[in-house]
Every structure is written in structure tokens, then in C-alpha cells.
Amino acid sequence: TDTNDDNIPNRRHSLDSLFGIIQQQGKEVQSKQNFDFDTKSKNNESETITLEEKPKSIFEAFPLTSKVKNPNAYEKNVFDQYDDMMTTIINSERFEKKHMSSPRGREIVKAVTDWLLKDERVLDYSYDELQGAVTNGILMEEKNDNAIASSSTSTKTKTKSNRLFRNEVHIPGSQAEKFFQQIEDQQSKFMSKLGFTNVQYEIATRAFDILSSHCARSARSSPLSIAWEKMKEAGIIPATETINTCLYVTGTMASSGLIGRNSTGRSGDLNAVMNILGDVGRQTNETNSLEKHVSNERSDVIDLPTELAIFHDLLFEPTEKSISLRVKRLVSQGDATTAEFLLDSFPSSDDAKLRTYLPVLKLYCEQGDVSSALKLFKMMRNEPKVRLEPENYVLLIATLAENGCFRSNAVDIEGAKELGYNHSSGPLLFDELMMEMSEDVLEITSASARRLYNAFATGFQEHSNLQPIHSLGGLATENIEARPDELIASRVTVGETTATCPRSGVKLNLIKLEDHQRTQLQNSLLQLSTNSFEEFAQNNRIDTDYAAQQLNKFADWLDTREGKPFTAIVDGANVAYYMQNFEGGMFNFHQINFMVEALQKMNENPLVIIPYKYSMPTFMVTMGTKRRKHKRDKKEQEILDKLITSGKLYVAPPRCLDDYYWMLASVSDQTNSRNGENLDVLSDNKEGRWPGTRPMLVSNDLMRDHKLGLLEPRLFRRWFSCFIVNYNFTAFVGKESVDREIGFSTADFFSREIQCSPRNNASVWHIPVSDWKLDDRLCLSLPKQVN
């Protein structure tokens, strides 16, 4: 314990309380072990020691040493890191060349470097306005042009005019102006005490600029805590770039801990004592009092990132980073209302709003303030370009479930209807929130599924079928049919071919692309085609619109051609290379012919799409690490000619990616050939055709690249679920195959996205979970009368 600490009386009281707890624990151990600590025997002579004779205080048991620490000294291990970095800067060739190239220069710099490397503070400082802003917030005052004009001739105002300060800095008597004056006063005291000239002062300021950059590049924040103390000591207002760098470093990395007096070697709080003692037994009033004292003591100390943020915002216009750091402090103090008010007053980008509002939303949820949480969530969702993450929806819905808001007899959530919801509580509010979630979210993680399950287990404790699971536990499948009026929160396995949920008994749907979504997907493919071609075109001086023009030409051909509409689109290259990764493997035209014949036997009309190079007589083939030339033989040429003659082949133009062509073909209207006919095949069709969406797209390509490029992930998933048909067969060796059977795996029977189904008097929600099995879902259903 530091004998020079001003808080010693309070700390003594806290430690004495803890010492009393330890003595009480000793008494309990004594009674349990039936061992008398008050009497000891030695050589058959009894010597009694009463409790009153024992130390009454931890300070009597362990007297303070007389060692006195220097209150102005910086914490050694932190200063050593600062010293290493600053010494490197001072000894750098660039610094020496600029400032110490002459004897006079070395003399000027020596006083500066002596102070920069001094391990203790030489001048105290006090910034009342900064501390006031920490406690009471930053005041935003109206700009007074007359007040500014009246002081425009002062040196201070001229100095300020060269910096991009807040308007409030120019208003006499404002919080910002007073703070600026305190900094200038500190600067004058510092320069007077050390005898610094303006040149020396600028050298010191520049050294801190360089150090902040070094900290950013080396991902080290500790040296900044000493640098910041020295800047406050010297009354330095860092350059905007420097303070922003400091905000970045301290805000995104682990800072040096608590500052204020801590960086000068003073102790922080009683955490170390508590950690050493560990669990001293069951909680008592004294331990609660001790924890409260420690908590109150910590709340008076500000961390480095927050102090930098408040310093910045007192003088400069707030930034996303500074506001975010201030919000984090308010959240850590449990002040969600002020944090939200601060965010509302700061105009920011949509992404910034999402990042900075989330801690506030989480705090509202932790505090059980469901009304404020719902209001803030709705505001975030209504932001034009803000895309809420699945975890954000889970956070809100789980919080409302835990607080019993979805019970049919729940108290209405204040302000819910004013936010646009039709219901203020109960199962129908749950359905409304789930509907919003289904519009923005495709799937959740298993951790989120567990969070929702436990929330329902907490909010509906009387339902014995819901037992909370450990935060690291997994949710077991429950495929037993539920009672008609039973609350369901279960992991289920939906029938792969029946699309039926065994728990709820409802059948899931295959959600298809609507007409406007087909158009949107076509436009996305055109844009992707253009983007992928641009780099190639720029390097080869080719028209960048070439790829889009060719793809549009293909789309027009599909819409204007006569004859039967295509009902199966074949990814030619994917089929030709299927299972050809063996010695002598090749781009096999016989496999394409095999696929076409198999589809025709199934009463399908196929269109094969291949890249341009495979239409040439000779082309290069890469199999594994080997690359060789392939020359088409007579049989292969016959296959190609037959496809061309029958109109079942389309060759993608040179330098164009064939993937976009077969993707676009699957969603083409085929206006003339279709003539308004619905190409989809019903399950009870008389031809015995495979039921499902048409045209089907035959490919084993997982299309991971396309998924990243498409504008709307939901469109890609619906397209993939409805159109893709996988296949398998025994690979051909040349033109021969030992097994002429082909197997197809149909497109999904039900969509892999959140969907709602009716069940008795309730809605059933099925949510895909990314790290569960493909057909597993989280099934949630609240009967309308569940209390």
C-alpha cells in the first residue's frame, strides 16, 4: 500500500472490513474442526490468548513500511516501454539530422530530450473543465458571432483560427473556451518553469506526433499513456491527426489501464487483494459493502481512451471513434439513456450508427428495459442502409422472451404500438418480430439457437418440457410430435423428401423467386459480368461493355427463339470434367452426350452451355498440375455437331465467363418459346416427369464465388434451392463407361430460410441454423393462450 495515497483512510476501512471477514471465516473453520485457536498449550503450561489481544486491524498485523514513493514518478514498467520508443525516435537519423546537425541545435534539443526522457512529472496540472466534462458531459452551446468578433483581435483567438476547433471554443465563457484557456495557462506555466522557447516546445510536440505513429505501426498502446501525461503536463494540444491516431490505438487495442494518477505509480483499487484471497466464503453485508466501495472508487477514475475522446470532443468536432469511446464508458457505467442521447446528437454513417448503438441496445437488454430496447431496435431497423445482424434480432427477441413479454397475459410494452406494432405483448408480438427477422435474416448460429431456447425456458418456466441448457451445451433434436396446445422450442429434423416437421406436423414450403426477383437476379448477373471483365479489358484495351453486351445478346436470343422452351440447362464444362481427375482424364464430350440423352429420356429439353475454348478443334486442358493440348477426334466432333444442329448448344463468347450464361438461362423468361406457359412440373403430372421448378440447372458447381458477388444473398439462396440439380455417374474413360446409370439429386424440397406455417391457433417458425445439419431447424411456436 502506498503511504502517500490520498485515499488511504478509505482503503484502510475497506481492508479492515476484509480483515474482519477473514477472522470470521477463521471462527467458522475453528468451530467445524473443533479446534480451539484461543488457547494453546506449551510444556503442560496453559497460555490463554483472547481475541481482544489479537490484531484488530490488518494494519496491526502487517504494519506499513516507512518506504516513501515519489508521487510524481511514472509507473516503471510502463515508462520503460515509453523510454525505449522515445529514445529510438530521438536517436533516429532523421531526428538528429533535422534538429541536432549543429552544436547550437544539439544544445537546444538537449533540454527537450532531458524532459522527454524524465521518469517523473516536473509540473503538476489541473484541468477542471476536463474533469467536469467527464462527470457532467460536454455542453453544446449556441454560436455567438458577436462574442467571437469581440475577441477576434486577441492572440488566443488568432491561435485558434489556425486550427479546426469547435464553434464553442470561440465563445467566451463556454465550457470549451474555459478548457482551452486552462490548457494555454498550463502551457505558459510549463514553458516558464523549464525555460522552453517556442522552438523547443514545437520539437517536443513533434516528438509526440512521431511516437503516436510508432505506436500505431507497432500495435503498442502503453507508451501513449506516458506521452499523454506529459502532453497534459506541458499543455500541448496535439495535432488533429495525432489525437485521432491516439484514439485509434487506445480504442482498438488494449490500453495501459487506468490513468489519471495511476501512470505516476499510484495504486488503483482492491482487485489484487480480492484476487489473492479468492472466494472467502458466502456473501455477507460486509463483502457487499466492500464491493460497493471498490465500485464507487473505480467510477471516479477515467480510462485513457475515454479521456482522449472527451479531450478531443471538447476542442474539435466529434468523430465516430470519439463518440464510440464515450458511449462505451457510459454503457460501462450503466447509463444507457445518456449514451443513446449522445448518439442521437451525433450525425454519423449508417454503419457507424449500427456499431455505436449496439452497446446501448445490449445495455437496455441487460437491464431488462424492454420498452427502451424495443424503441432503440426499431429506430436502428428503420435506418435506410443499416442491415441488422442475426445476433441483433436474437438479442431483442430473447430479452423479451426472458422477461415474459410473449405470455398471453403479459403487461403491454409501453410505446410498442406507437412504434408501428399491432400488438404490445403476447404471442402475436412475437410473430411480428419474427416476421421482421425473416425479412432480413436467412439463418442463425447454434449459439443464437441456444440463446433463444434458454430465453423461452426462462420466460415460460412452468412448461416442464423446457429445461435450460448450459451455455456450452448443444441442443438435442426432439422429433416427438407436440400436443396441439404445447409451446414448442425444439431442434427438429425436417423430412428431406416430405418437408414435414415431426414436432409441429406442419409442411415447409419451397419459396420460389418472384418475377421481380428474377429480374433483379438477371440485372445482378449483368453487373457481375461487367465487373469481372473490366480488369481484363483495361489490361488489353478492350471495350469494358463487351461482356455485358454479349450476355444481353444471349438473353435476347433466349427470349426471341422459336421452338420448345428449354427445361434443363446443363453446365457443360462441369459435366465434361466430372470425375476426370485421373491419368488420361480430359474434357469429355461423351459425358456431355450421356447427360443430354439421359435428360431427353426424362422428357426434358436440355441446353448445354460451354466456354468458347472447348468449341475449338484443339485446346489446352489442365488436370491437376499437368497441362496438355487436346485435339478433338471424329466422335467428339460428331457429338458437337449434333448439339449444334439440334439447337441444344450455346458457346459463351471469347473471354466471357460461361457461369453467368447458364445462371441467367435458368431464370430467363424464354418469352416466345414459352408463350405464357408455366414450365414447372407438378408432382402428379401424367408424363411421370420429375416434379419441381423448370428450367432445372444441372451442375455440381457450388458457386461459392457467385454467392459473394450477388447483391442480395436471399435471391441467391432461393435461386440455388429452386433450380440446382446435382448428378452422379461413373466417369467415362475416353468414350467408354462400365456403368451407364445416372443419378440426380433434386433441388431442395423446402427452402433454407426462415419461414412461418400455421398450426391450430398458432404460428410455427422454422429457423435454419448454419452449423447444424442441413435439414435441422429450430422450431418455435407460441400458442395464443400461453401464460
Short mmCIF file of C-alpha atoms in Angstrom, two decimals, residues 361-732:
data_model
loop_
_atom_site.label_atom_id
_atom_site.label_comp_id
_atom_site.label_asym_id
_atom_site.label_seq_id
_atom_site.Cartn_x
_atom_site.Cartn_y
_atom_site.Cartn_z
CA LEU A 361 -29.12 -1.82 -27.07
CA LYS A 362 -27.26 -4.56 -25.20
CA LEU A 363 -27.29 -2.49 -22.02
CA TYR A 364 -31.04 -1.89 -22.25
CA CYS A 365 -31.49 -5.64 -22.69
CA GLU A 366 -29.21 -6.48 -19.76
CA GLN A 367 -31.15 -4.05 -17.57
CA GLY A 368 -34.48 -5.53 -18.66
CA ASP A 369 -35.66 -2.17 -20.00
CA VAL A 370 -37.74 -3.80 -22.74
CA SER A 371 -39.57 -0.60 -23.73
CA SER A 372 -36.34 1.33 -24.39
CA ALA A 373 -34.76 -1.71 -26.06
CA LEU A 374 -37.70 -2.12 -28.45
CA LYS A 375 -37.74 1.60 -29.25
CA LEU A 376 -34.00 1.72 -30.00
CA PHE A 377 -34.15 -1.51 -32.02
CA LYS A 378 -36.97 -0.14 -34.18
CA MET A 379 -35.06 3.08 -34.76
CA MET A 380 -31.97 1.11 -35.82
CA ARG A 381 -34.04 -1.07 -38.15
CA ASN A 382 -35.64 1.94 -39.80
CA GLU A 383 -32.29 3.47 -40.72
CA PRO A 384 -32.25 3.31 -44.56
CA LYS A 385 -28.99 1.43 -45.13
CA VAL A 386 -28.47 -0.30 -41.80
CA ARG A 387 -28.54 -4.09 -42.10
CA LEU A 388 -29.04 -5.64 -38.69
CA GLU A 389 -27.17 -8.85 -37.99
CA PRO A 390 -28.96 -12.08 -36.94
CA GLU A 391 -27.48 -11.73 -33.46
CA ASN A 392 -29.18 -8.33 -33.06
CA TYR A 393 -32.61 -9.84 -33.67
CA VAL A 394 -31.84 -12.76 -31.35
CA LEU A 395 -30.72 -10.33 -28.64
CA LEU A 396 -34.03 -8.44 -28.67
CA ILE A 397 -36.35 -11.44 -29.06
CA ALA A 398 -34.52 -13.40 -26.36
CA THR A 399 -34.67 -10.44 -23.96
CA LEU A 400 -38.41 -10.02 -24.46
CA ALA A 401 -38.92 -13.78 -24.03
CA GLU A 402 -36.89 -13.86 -20.80
CA ASN A 403 -38.95 -11.02 -19.37
CA GLY A 404 -42.21 -12.82 -20.11
CA CYS A 405 -43.33 -10.35 -22.77
CA PHE A 406 -44.63 -13.11 -25.04
CA ARG A 407 -47.03 -14.59 -22.50
CA SER A 408 -50.67 -14.11 -23.41
CA ASN A 409 -51.25 -12.37 -20.06
CA ALA A 410 -48.11 -10.20 -20.28
CA VAL A 411 -48.22 -6.50 -19.46
CA ASP A 412 -48.16 -4.34 -22.59
CA ILE A 413 -44.78 -2.91 -23.55
CA GLU A 414 -45.02 0.86 -23.30
CA GLY A 415 -44.86 2.59 -26.69
CA ALA A 416 -44.94 -0.61 -28.78
CA LYS A 417 -47.98 0.43 -30.83
CA GLU A 418 -46.57 3.91 -31.38
CA LEU A 419 -43.58 2.18 -32.99
CA GLY A 420 -45.87 0.56 -35.55
CA TYR A 421 -46.50 -2.85 -33.98
CA ASN A 422 -50.08 -4.10 -33.94
CA HIS A 423 -49.62 -5.80 -30.58
CA SER A 424 -47.87 -4.64 -27.42
CA SER A 425 -47.18 -8.08 -25.94
CA GLY A 426 -48.03 -11.76 -26.18
CA PRO A 427 -47.55 -14.41 -28.90
CA LEU A 428 -48.74 -12.08 -31.67
CA LEU A 429 -45.98 -9.56 -30.87
CA PHE A 430 -43.54 -12.47 -31.09
CA ASP A 431 -44.89 -13.28 -34.56
CA GLU A 432 -44.47 -9.65 -35.66
CA LEU A 433 -40.84 -9.58 -34.53
CA MET A 434 -40.14 -12.93 -36.17
CA MET A 435 -41.66 -11.64 -39.40
CA GLU A 436 -39.25 -8.68 -39.32
CA MET A 437 -36.39 -11.06 -38.64
CA SER A 438 -37.37 -13.30 -41.57
CA GLU A 439 -37.18 -10.31 -43.91
CA ASP A 440 -33.55 -9.57 -43.01
CA VAL A 441 -32.08 -12.87 -41.78
CA LEU A 442 -31.54 -16.17 -43.58
CA GLU A 443 -30.12 -18.26 -40.74
CA ILE A 444 -28.66 -18.07 -37.24
CA THR A 445 -25.81 -19.83 -35.42
CA SER A 446 -26.17 -22.68 -32.92
CA ALA A 447 -25.16 -20.24 -30.16
CA SER A 448 -28.08 -18.00 -31.10
CA ALA A 449 -30.40 -21.01 -31.25
CA ARG A 450 -29.33 -21.97 -27.73
CA ARG A 451 -29.85 -18.38 -26.58
CA LEU A 452 -33.42 -18.36 -27.89
CA TYR A 453 -34.19 -21.77 -26.39
CA ASN A 454 -32.92 -20.74 -22.95
CA ALA A 455 -34.83 -17.46 -23.17
CA PHE A 456 -38.09 -19.36 -23.68
CA ALA A 457 -37.16 -21.79 -20.90
CA THR A 458 -36.73 -18.79 -18.58
CA GLY A 459 -39.78 -16.85 -19.72
CA PHE A 460 -42.08 -19.90 -19.56
CA GLN A 461 -40.67 -21.70 -16.53
CA GLU A 462 -43.89 -23.58 -15.78
CA HIS A 463 -43.50 -25.56 -19.03
CA SER A 464 -41.68 -28.66 -17.82
CA ASN A 465 -40.64 -29.63 -21.32
CA LEU A 466 -38.24 -26.66 -21.45
CA GLN A 467 -35.15 -27.14 -19.33
CA PRO A 468 -32.31 -24.57 -19.65
CA ILE A 469 -29.11 -25.93 -21.13
CA HIS A 470 -25.53 -24.92 -20.33
CA SER A 471 -24.04 -22.07 -22.33
CA LEU A 472 -21.54 -24.53 -23.83
CA GLY A 473 -24.07 -27.31 -24.32
CA GLY A 474 -25.72 -28.37 -27.54
CA LEU A 475 -29.42 -28.53 -28.28
CA ALA A 476 -30.51 -32.14 -28.82
CA THR A 477 -33.03 -33.00 -31.53
CA GLU A 478 -36.61 -33.51 -30.40
CA ASN A 479 -38.65 -35.16 -33.11
CA ILE A 480 -41.64 -36.20 -30.98
CA GLU A 481 -44.99 -34.75 -32.02
CA ALA A 482 -46.14 -31.94 -29.73
CA ARG A 483 -49.60 -31.56 -28.22
CA PRO A 484 -51.93 -29.17 -30.07
CA ASP A 485 -51.65 -26.51 -27.35
CA GLU A 486 -47.99 -27.10 -26.45
CA LEU A 487 -45.32 -24.42 -26.53
CA ILE A 488 -42.56 -25.56 -28.89
CA ALA A 489 -38.89 -24.59 -28.69
CA SER A 490 -37.07 -27.55 -30.19
CA ARG A 491 -34.37 -28.63 -32.57
CA VAL A 492 -36.07 -30.75 -35.22
CA THR A 493 -35.08 -32.68 -38.32
CA VAL A 494 -37.37 -31.86 -41.23
CA GLY A 495 -38.12 -34.73 -43.62
CA GLU A 496 -35.75 -34.47 -46.58
CA THR A 497 -38.36 -35.50 -49.16
CA THR A 498 -41.57 -34.80 -47.24
CA ALA A 499 -40.61 -31.33 -45.97
CA THR A 500 -42.61 -32.15 -42.82
CA CYS A 501 -41.62 -31.12 -39.30
CA PRO A 502 -42.05 -34.12 -36.93
CA ARG A 503 -42.60 -31.87 -33.89
CA SER A 504 -45.25 -29.50 -35.20
CA GLY A 505 -46.58 -31.60 -38.06
CA VAL A 506 -46.52 -28.66 -40.50
CA LYS A 507 -45.07 -28.85 -44.01
CA LEU A 508 -42.39 -26.38 -45.00
CA ASN A 509 -42.53 -24.61 -48.35
CA LEU A 510 -40.10 -24.21 -51.20
CA ILE A 511 -40.10 -20.43 -51.60
CA LYS A 512 -39.58 -19.56 -55.25
CA LEU A 513 -38.25 -16.46 -56.93
CA GLU A 514 -40.96 -13.95 -57.79
CA ASP A 515 -40.97 -12.24 -61.18
CA HIS A 516 -39.33 -9.05 -59.88
CA GLN A 517 -36.68 -11.14 -58.12
CA ARG A 518 -35.87 -12.95 -61.37
CA THR A 519 -35.37 -9.56 -63.00
CA GLN A 520 -33.21 -8.41 -60.10
CA LEU A 521 -31.07 -11.55 -60.39
CA GLN A 522 -30.65 -11.04 -64.15
CA ASN A 523 -29.51 -7.46 -63.57
CA SER A 524 -27.07 -8.65 -60.91
CA LEU A 525 -25.57 -11.16 -63.33
CA LEU A 526 -25.15 -8.46 -65.96
CA GLN A 527 -23.33 -6.28 -63.45
CA LEU A 528 -21.16 -9.18 -62.28
CA SER A 529 -20.27 -10.00 -65.87
CA THR A 530 -19.22 -6.39 -66.45
CA ASN A 531 -17.18 -6.22 -63.24
CA SER A 532 -15.32 -9.47 -63.89
CA PHE A 533 -14.44 -8.35 -67.43
CA GLU A 534 -13.27 -4.82 -66.57
CA GLU A 535 -9.82 -5.75 -65.27
CA PHE A 536 -9.10 -7.93 -68.27
CA ALA A 537 -10.37 -5.24 -70.64
CA GLN A 538 -8.28 -2.49 -69.08
CA ASN A 539 -5.11 -4.54 -69.42
CA ASN A 540 -5.90 -5.45 -73.04
CA ARG A 541 -7.52 -2.21 -74.25
CA ILE A 542 -10.89 -3.82 -74.94
CA ASP A 543 -14.31 -2.24 -74.56
CA THR A 544 -15.37 -2.78 -70.94
CA ASP A 545 -19.03 -3.10 -72.01
CA TYR A 546 -18.23 -6.11 -74.19
CA ALA A 547 -19.15 -8.75 -71.57
CA ALA A 548 -22.49 -7.12 -70.71
CA GLN A 549 -23.32 -6.69 -74.39
CA GLN A 550 -22.66 -10.37 -75.09
CA LEU A 551 -24.69 -11.51 -72.08
CA ASN A 552 -27.56 -9.25 -73.16
CA LYS A 553 -27.32 -10.77 -76.62
CA PHE A 554 -27.69 -14.24 -75.09
CA ALA A 555 -30.70 -13.11 -73.03
CA ASP A 556 -32.35 -11.70 -76.18
CA TRP A 557 -31.70 -14.97 -78.03
CA LEU A 558 -33.44 -16.93 -75.26
CA ASP A 559 -36.45 -14.60 -75.35
CA THR A 560 -36.85 -14.46 -79.14
CA ARG A 561 -36.01 -18.00 -80.27
CA GLU A 562 -38.82 -20.26 -81.53
CA GLY A 563 -39.43 -23.91 -80.72
CA LYS A 564 -39.80 -25.81 -77.47
CA PRO A 565 -38.64 -23.97 -74.34
CA PHE A 566 -35.58 -25.33 -72.56
CA THR A 567 -36.47 -27.19 -69.37
CA ALA A 568 -32.91 -28.18 -68.35
CA ILE A 569 -29.77 -26.03 -68.52
CA VAL A 570 -26.52 -28.05 -68.45
CA ASP A 571 -23.23 -26.68 -67.12
CA GLY A 572 -21.24 -28.29 -69.94
CA ALA A 573 -17.74 -27.84 -68.55
CA ASN A 574 -18.80 -29.15 -65.12
CA VAL A 575 -20.28 -32.32 -66.68
CA ALA A 576 -17.36 -32.86 -69.11
CA TYR A 577 -14.76 -32.67 -66.33
CA TYR A 578 -16.79 -34.72 -63.81
CA MET A 579 -14.56 -37.40 -62.18
CA GLN A 580 -11.83 -36.89 -64.81
CA ASN A 581 -9.07 -36.29 -62.27
CA PHE A 582 -7.12 -39.43 -63.20
CA GLU A 583 -4.21 -40.15 -65.52
CA GLY A 584 -5.51 -39.58 -69.03
CA GLY A 585 -8.55 -37.60 -67.81
CA MET A 586 -9.85 -34.93 -70.16
CA PHE A 587 -12.68 -32.60 -71.14
CA ASN A 588 -15.01 -35.48 -72.09
CA PHE A 589 -17.62 -34.75 -74.76
CA HIS A 590 -19.02 -38.26 -74.29
CA GLN A 591 -20.10 -37.37 -70.77
CA ILE A 592 -21.96 -34.32 -72.10
CA ASN A 593 -23.70 -36.52 -74.68
CA PHE A 594 -24.57 -39.04 -71.95
CA MET A 595 -26.15 -36.28 -69.84
CA VAL A 596 -28.18 -34.90 -72.76
CA GLU A 597 -29.55 -38.33 -73.67
CA ALA A 598 -30.48 -39.05 -70.05
CA LEU A 599 -32.40 -35.76 -69.77
CA GLN A 600 -34.22 -36.36 -73.04
CA LYS A 601 -35.36 -39.75 -71.76
CA MET A 602 -36.85 -37.86 -68.79
CA ASN A 603 -38.85 -35.73 -71.25
CA GLU A 604 -36.66 -32.69 -70.68
CA ASN A 605 -35.41 -30.32 -73.38
CA PRO A 606 -31.76 -29.55 -72.47
CA LEU A 607 -29.49 -26.64 -73.41
CA VAL A 608 -25.74 -27.19 -72.97
CA ILE A 609 -23.53 -24.16 -72.35
CA ILE A 610 -19.75 -24.43 -72.73
CA PRO A 611 -16.86 -21.93 -72.69
CA TYR A 612 -15.58 -20.73 -76.05
CA LYS A 613 -12.25 -22.55 -76.00
CA TYR A 614 -13.87 -26.02 -75.92
CA SER A 615 -15.58 -25.28 -79.23
CA MET A 616 -12.18 -25.04 -80.93
CA PRO A 617 -10.57 -28.09 -82.68
CA THR A 618 -7.66 -28.00 -80.24
CA PHE A 619 -7.45 -26.52 -76.75
CA MET A 620 -5.33 -26.76 -73.63
CA VAL A 621 -6.52 -28.99 -70.75
CA THR A 622 -5.25 -28.68 -67.18
CA MET A 623 -5.64 -31.76 -64.98
CA GLY A 624 -4.15 -31.26 -61.55
CA THR A 625 -0.66 -29.88 -62.07
CA LYS A 626 -0.36 -31.18 -65.62
CA ARG A 627 -1.26 -29.13 -68.68
CA ARG A 628 -1.52 -30.61 -72.16
CA LYS A 629 -3.07 -29.97 -75.56
CA HIS A 630 -6.24 -31.82 -76.52
CA LYS A 631 -7.29 -32.34 -80.13
CA ARG A 632 -10.94 -33.21 -80.73
CA ASP A 633 -11.37 -36.57 -82.50
CA LYS A 634 -14.03 -37.60 -85.01
CA LYS A 635 -16.50 -38.97 -82.45
CA GLU A 636 -16.22 -35.85 -80.31
CA GLN A 637 -16.78 -33.69 -83.37
CA GLU A 638 -19.93 -35.67 -84.19
CA ILE A 639 -21.28 -35.01 -80.68
CA LEU A 640 -20.56 -31.29 -81.01
CA ASP A 641 -22.15 -31.11 -84.47
CA LYS A 642 -25.29 -32.93 -83.27
CA LEU A 643 -25.74 -30.49 -80.38
CA ILE A 644 -25.28 -27.52 -82.68
CA THR A 645 -27.66 -28.88 -85.34
CA SER A 646 -30.38 -29.65 -82.77
CA GLY A 647 -30.04 -26.18 -81.23
CA LYS A 648 -29.02 -27.62 -77.85
CA LEU A 649 -25.63 -25.92 -77.58
CA TYR A 650 -24.64 -22.35 -76.79
CA VAL A 651 -20.99 -21.35 -76.79
CA ALA A 652 -20.09 -18.50 -74.46
CA PRO A 653 -18.18 -15.75 -76.35
CA PRO A 654 -14.39 -15.50 -76.03
CA ARG A 655 -13.10 -14.12 -72.70
CA CYS A 656 -16.59 -14.35 -71.14
CA LEU A 657 -17.32 -16.47 -68.07
CA ASP A 658 -19.76 -19.26 -69.00
CA ASP A 659 -21.10 -19.43 -65.43
CA TYR A 660 -23.10 -16.23 -65.90
CA TYR A 661 -24.67 -17.69 -69.05
CA TRP A 662 -26.08 -20.85 -67.51
CA MET A 663 -27.12 -18.95 -64.39
CA LEU A 664 -29.00 -16.40 -66.49
CA ALA A 665 -30.56 -19.13 -68.66
CA SER A 666 -32.14 -20.71 -65.58
CA VAL A 667 -34.14 -17.54 -64.80
CA SER A 668 -34.83 -16.44 -68.38
CA ASP A 669 -38.47 -15.85 -69.34
CA GLN A 670 -37.96 -17.55 -72.76
CA THR A 671 -40.82 -15.31 -73.85
CA ASN A 672 -41.56 -16.59 -77.37
CA SER A 673 -40.95 -20.29 -76.85
CA ARG A 674 -42.77 -20.41 -73.52
CA ASN A 675 -45.68 -18.30 -74.76
CA GLY A 676 -47.01 -17.76 -71.24
CA GLU A 677 -46.79 -21.44 -70.28
CA ASN A 678 -45.74 -22.34 -66.73
CA LEU A 679 -42.79 -24.72 -67.19
CA ASP A 680 -42.81 -26.01 -63.59
CA VAL A 681 -43.70 -29.69 -63.22
CA LEU A 682 -46.35 -30.75 -60.69
CA SER A 683 -45.89 -33.83 -58.53
CA ASP A 684 -48.94 -35.56 -60.07
CA ASN A 685 -48.02 -34.92 -63.74
CA LYS A 686 -49.15 -37.60 -66.19
CA GLU A 687 -45.83 -37.79 -68.06
CA GLY A 688 -44.06 -39.12 -64.99
CA ARG A 689 -41.57 -36.22 -65.11
CA TRP A 690 -39.51 -35.16 -62.17
CA PRO A 691 -41.56 -32.57 -60.22
CA GLY A 692 -40.07 -29.16 -59.48
CA THR A 693 -39.03 -25.83 -60.91
CA ARG A 694 -38.17 -25.50 -64.59
CA PRO A 695 -35.80 -24.97 -66.13
CA MET A 696 -33.64 -27.00 -63.78
CA LEU A 697 -29.90 -26.26 -63.75
CA VAL A 698 -27.75 -29.41 -63.89
CA SER A 699 -24.42 -28.76 -62.20
CA ASN A 700 -22.30 -29.86 -59.26
CA ASP A 701 -20.71 -26.40 -59.04
CA LEU A 702 -21.14 -24.99 -55.51
CA MET A 703 -20.80 -21.46 -56.92
CA ARG A 704 -19.10 -20.01 -53.87
CA ASP A 705 -17.65 -17.17 -55.96
CA HIS A 706 -21.02 -16.08 -57.30
CA LYS A 707 -22.55 -16.03 -53.85
CA LEU A 708 -20.09 -13.40 -52.75
CA GLY A 709 -20.76 -11.22 -55.75
CA LEU A 710 -24.52 -11.20 -55.86
CA LEU A 711 -26.18 -8.13 -54.43
CA GLU A 712 -28.84 -9.96 -52.44
CA PRO A 713 -27.92 -13.20 -50.60
CA ARG A 714 -31.60 -14.14 -50.23
CA LEU A 715 -32.02 -14.18 -54.03
CA PHE A 716 -29.01 -16.43 -54.44
CA ARG A 717 -30.26 -18.88 -51.83
CA ARG A 718 -33.78 -19.04 -53.31
CA TRP A 719 -32.33 -19.48 -56.79
CA PHE A 720 -29.95 -22.18 -55.63
CA SER A 721 -32.67 -24.04 -53.70
CA CYS A 722 -35.17 -23.98 -56.56
CA PHE A 723 -33.05 -24.59 -59.65
CA ILE A 724 -29.89 -26.57 -58.89
CA VAL A 725 -29.97 -30.32 -59.59
CA ASN A 726 -26.85 -32.34 -58.76
CA TYR A 727 -25.87 -35.53 -60.55
CA ASN A 728 -23.57 -38.52 -60.28
CA PHE A 729 -22.43 -41.26 -62.66
CA THR A 730 -19.42 -43.45 -63.27
CA ALA A 731 -16.72 -41.49 -65.06
CA PHE A 732 -16.04 -42.23 -68.72
#
